[in-house]
mmCIF file of C-alpha atoms in Angstrom:
data_model
loop_
_atom_site.group_PDB
_atom_site.id
_atom_site.type_symbol
_atom_site.label_atom_id
_atom_site.label_comp_id
_atom_site.label_asym_id
_atom_site.label_seq_id
_atom_site.Cartn_x
_atom_site.Cartn_y
_atom_site.Cartn_z
ATOM 1 C CA MET A 1 0.000 0.000 0.000
ATOM 2 C CA GLU A 2 1.242 3.497 -0.797
ATOM 3 C CA THR A 3 1.862 5.880 2.079
ATOM 4 C CA TRP A 4 -1.041 8.091 1.040
ATOM 5 C CA GLN A 5 -4.336 6.762 -0.262
ATOM 6 C CA LYS A 6 -7.727 8.323 -0.840
ATOM 7 C CA TRP A 7 -10.935 6.574 0.076
ATOM 8 C CA LEU A 8 -14.577 7.497 -0.039
ATOM 9 C CA VAL A 9 -16.686 6.052 2.683
ATOM 10 C CA GLY A 10 -20.453 5.715 2.810
ATOM 11 C CA VAL A 11 -21.893 5.948 6.274
ATOM 12 C CA LEU A 12 -25.447 5.331 7.444
ATOM 13 C CA ALA A 13 -25.591 7.564 10.485
ATOM 14 C CA SER A 14 -22.759 7.787 12.968
ATOM 15 C CA ILE A 15 -19.010 8.139 12.718
ATOM 16 C CA THR A 16 -18.667 4.860 14.638
ATOM 17 C CA ILE A 17 -20.239 2.972 11.743
ATOM 18 C CA LEU A 18 -17.706 4.604 9.422
ATOM 19 C CA ILE A 19 -14.997 2.160 10.451
ATOM 20 C CA GLY A 20 -16.762 -0.927 9.132
ATOM 21 C CA LEU A 21 -18.689 0.165 6.058
ATOM 22 C CA GLY A 22 -18.033 0.482 2.386
ATOM 23 C CA VAL A 23 -14.624 1.959 1.793
ATOM 24 C CA ILE A 24 -14.083 2.410 -1.915
ATOM 25 C CA TYR A 25 -10.560 2.025 -3.318
ATOM 26 C CA GLN A 26 -8.925 3.078 -6.602
ATOM 27 C CA MET A 27 -11.891 3.766 -8.873
ATOM 28 C CA ASN A 28 -12.808 6.832 -10.840
ATOM 29 C CA LYS A 29 -14.652 9.570 -8.928
ATOM 30 C CA GLU A 30 -18.077 8.765 -10.420
ATOM 31 C CA GLN A 31 -17.807 5.040 -9.573
ATOM 32 C CA GLU A 32 -16.561 5.797 -6.052
ATOM 33 C CA GLN A 33 -19.379 8.168 -5.258
ATOM 34 C CA GLY A 34 -22.017 5.904 -6.816
ATOM 35 C CA ILE A 35 -21.011 2.832 -4.823
ATOM 36 C CA ALA A 36 -20.431 4.696 -1.571
ATOM 37 C CA THR A 37 -23.756 6.531 -1.928
ATOM 38 C CA ALA A 38 -25.506 3.146 -2.091
ATOM 39 C CA PHE A 39 -24.261 2.464 1.463
ATOM 40 C CA VAL A 40 -25.577 5.775 2.717
ATOM 41 C CA GLY A 41 -29.062 5.304 1.300
ATOM 42 C CA LYS A 42 -31.416 8.260 1.011
ATOM 43 C CA ASN A 43 -30.121 10.110 4.072
ATOM 44 C CA GLY A 44 -26.666 10.257 5.610
ATOM 45 C CA TYR A 45 -23.139 11.412 4.872
ATOM 46 C CA LEU A 46 -20.442 10.463 2.402
ATOM 47 C CA TYR A 47 -16.952 11.128 3.786
ATOM 48 C CA GLU A 48 -13.716 11.550 1.838
ATOM 49 C CA ILE A 49 -10.897 10.014 3.874
ATOM 50 C CA SER A 50 -7.113 10.319 3.496
ATOM 51 C CA SER A 51 -5.192 7.833 5.615
ATOM 52 C CA ASN A 52 -2.262 5.462 5.276
ATOM 53 C CA ARG A 53 -3.579 3.181 8.058
ATOM 54 C CA GLY A 54 -6.221 1.321 6.060
ATOM 55 C CA ILE A 55 -6.216 -2.460 6.005
ATOM 56 C CA ASP A 56 -7.559 -4.085 2.829
ATOM 57 C CA VAL A 57 -10.168 -6.516 4.187
ATOM 58 C CA ASN A 58 -10.309 -8.606 0.991
ATOM 59 C CA LYS A 59 -6.524 -8.973 0.825
ATOM 60 C CA THR A 60 -6.285 -9.784 4.542
ATOM 61 C CA LEU A 61 -9.142 -12.301 4.682
ATOM 62 C CA ASP A 62 -8.742 -13.582 1.099
ATOM 63 C CA PHE A 63 -11.483 -16.175 0.448
ATOM 64 C CA GLU A 64 -12.888 -15.659 3.962
ATOM 65 C CA ALA A 65 -13.917 -12.035 3.217
ATOM 66 C CA PRO A 66 -17.689 -11.954 3.792
ATOM 67 C CA TYR A 67 -18.477 -9.132 1.321
ATOM 68 C CA PRO A 68 -15.684 -8.861 -1.285
ATOM 69 C CA GLU A 69 -17.859 -6.735 -3.582
ATOM 70 C CA GLN A 70 -17.766 -3.945 -0.985
ATOM 71 C CA MET A 71 -14.000 -3.427 -1.463
ATOM 72 C CA GLU A 72 -13.804 -2.642 2.240
ATOM 73 C CA PHE A 73 -10.904 -1.164 4.162
ATOM 74 C CA SER A 74 -10.763 -1.118 7.932
ATOM 75 C CA ILE A 75 -8.962 1.602 9.872
ATOM 76 C CA PRO A 76 -7.932 0.458 13.375
ATOM 77 C CA SER A 77 -8.728 2.818 16.258
ATOM 78 C CA GLY A 78 -11.148 4.846 14.160
ATOM 79 C CA ILE A 79 -10.669 7.847 11.920
ATOM 80 C CA PRO A 80 -9.594 11.143 13.509
ATOM 81 C CA SER A 81 -11.066 14.340 12.072
ATOM 82 C CA SER A 82 -7.609 15.280 10.741
ATOM 83 C CA GLU A 83 -7.926 12.378 8.235
ATOM 84 C CA ILE A 84 -11.358 13.432 6.949
ATOM 85 C CA LYS A 85 -10.860 15.659 3.890
ATOM 86 C CA GLY A 86 -14.538 16.581 3.719
ATOM 87 C CA ALA A 87 -18.047 15.265 3.196
ATOM 88 C CA TRP A 88 -21.235 15.379 1.197
ATOM 89 C CA SER A 89 -24.615 15.371 2.942
ATOM 90 C CA ILE A 90 -27.288 13.202 1.331
ATOM 91 C CA ASN A 91 -30.887 14.195 1.983
ATOM 92 C CA LYS A 92 -33.755 12.279 0.356
ATOM 93 C CA GLY A 93 -31.282 10.822 -2.139
ATOM 94 C CA VAL A 94 -29.909 14.222 -3.217
ATOM 95 C CA VAL A 95 -26.151 14.712 -2.774
ATOM 96 C CA SER A 96 -25.164 18.189 -1.521
ATOM 97 C CA ASP A 97 -22.142 20.256 -2.502
ATOM 98 C CA TYR A 98 -18.820 19.104 -1.062
ATOM 99 C CA LEU A 99 -17.908 20.550 2.349
ATOM 100 C CA SER A 100 -14.155 20.725 3.091
ATOM 101 C CA ASN A 101 -12.975 19.878 6.595
ATOM 102 C CA PRO A 102 -10.971 22.840 7.998
ATOM 103 C CA ASN A 103 -9.285 20.399 10.437
ATOM 104 C CA PHE A 104 -7.933 18.134 7.680
ATOM 105 C CA GLY A 105 -4.214 17.587 8.174
ATOM 106 C CA GLY A 106 -3.361 15.181 5.354
ATOM 107 C CA GLY A 107 -2.734 11.424 5.461
ATOM 108 C CA ARG A 108 -0.426 10.359 8.259
#
């Protein structure tokens, strides 16, 4: 894994759920947002994450990975706000404009 990677994460409601759901890896922007938005549903948030701590679940679990189609990454100990580049709010299926995180400090 490179030292700096970008992921989009679809989250249903809380930041706690963020750790285990739908991290999208190395796709074009339209594919990333489309797949991640499916995890969010009609209401929620779509976060853009920059971290070098992600663990590729499919690579780690190989044939034991329960949902390989989700292309999931897990980030141990959660995701600090300094690794969240920004987010989109999704309300009734409509994706808002991108909101940058002023506390973003780059991938560490």
